[in-house]
Each structure stands twice: as C-alpha cells, then as structure tokens.
Amino acid sequence: VVACFLKNANKVMLFQRSGKVGQYKNYWAGISGFLGKNEIPLDRAEREVEEETGLIPPDAIPVLEGRPLAVHDGNKKWLVHPFLFEVRSPKEITLDKEHTAFEPVVPDKITEYKILPGLLDAYRRVDIPDTLIKRLELLRTDRKSGSAELAMEAVEILLFAAHAME
C-alpha cells in the first residue's frame, strides 16, 4: 500500500476513514491505496491524493519518498510505501466517500487519535524536522562562506539528516 502524508506549514493532515471503507472504519490516517501488480508507488500515491482530496499539482506536490516498512496487524501484513506531499492550502481539499473529515495536526499530537497500525512509523520515515529545513535554507542562501565552509556545512547537514531520519 501507499501512505501519503499531506503537510502544510508545520501540520500534517489526518483523514478520518468513513464507515464505507473495507478496513479500519473511523480510524485516522493519511491518504492510502493498494498498489497494483507492477505499479510504481509514486504513481499510485499521486493518483490516490488526487482521487481522495481533489488536489493536483501544484496544490499538492510530492517532496519525499520514505523507505518502505512492513506493518503487521494480527494476521494482516502490509508493505507500506510512505510519501510526503506539500500542500499549498488545506482549504482546497475536497473529501471523497472514503473519508468523513480531516484535521491539520501538529505531528507530536498524531498519537492522540485512533490511528492505523504503523501510521506513526510510516510518518517518521518522511518527517523532515524543522531544524533540518532551516539549516538547508541557511546553506542555500549563504553568500559569505567559501566553498570549503559550504561543503563542510553540507556534510554536517547530511549527518544530521541521516541521524534524524533513522
């Protein structure tokens, strides 16, 4: 399956699954969908976001694909392909029949909802810490440092990112 997390500013959108879905009725989740045989996960992710929210680029842009993870829930096993999408305006979201509501949530509050098994682990694979974003922006706009200093800062940012995204 694909699990798509839509983020705007510092909040991630959680979607409440309707009573019309086959599994996990009324649970909170990202946008998700089953992968077909030989289907490319990013293609499915983009299609699910459009179908379930009405958002298309540039209103929802994929920014990160996380490492897939195995999720076990009783007898069910899922291979989850997590994706992060940046959303221009959550006000543009139009829910389909698979969801009854959505809420922008500060990531630290995700566990306060009745969420799908493995959802938090999937989100952590695509969560970009604000500190990392700020450091990258400082590096991008630095016009005073020399090439060696910029290269050292880039290496430090990569090490920070590798540790933060473990």
PDB file of C-alpha atoms in Angstrom, residues 6-7 36 52 74 111 125 148:
ATOM      1  CA  LEU A   6      -0.077  15.844   3.326  1.00  0.00           C
ATOM      2  CA  LYS A   7       1.731  18.628   5.125  1.00  0.00           C
ATOM      3  CA  GLY A  36      -1.419  -2.921  -8.282  1.00  0.00           C
ATOM      4  CA  GLU A  52      -9.308  11.297  -2.292  1.00  0.00           C
ATOM      5  CA  GLY A  74      -2.818  -9.588  13.631  1.00  0.00           C
ATOM      6  CA  THR A 111      -0.910   9.571  18.724  1.00  0.00           C
ATOM      7  CA  ARG A 125      10.068   7.863   7.557  1.00  0.00           C
ATOM      8  CA  ALA A 148      35.161  24.628   1.745  1.00  0.00           C
TER       9      ALA A 148
END
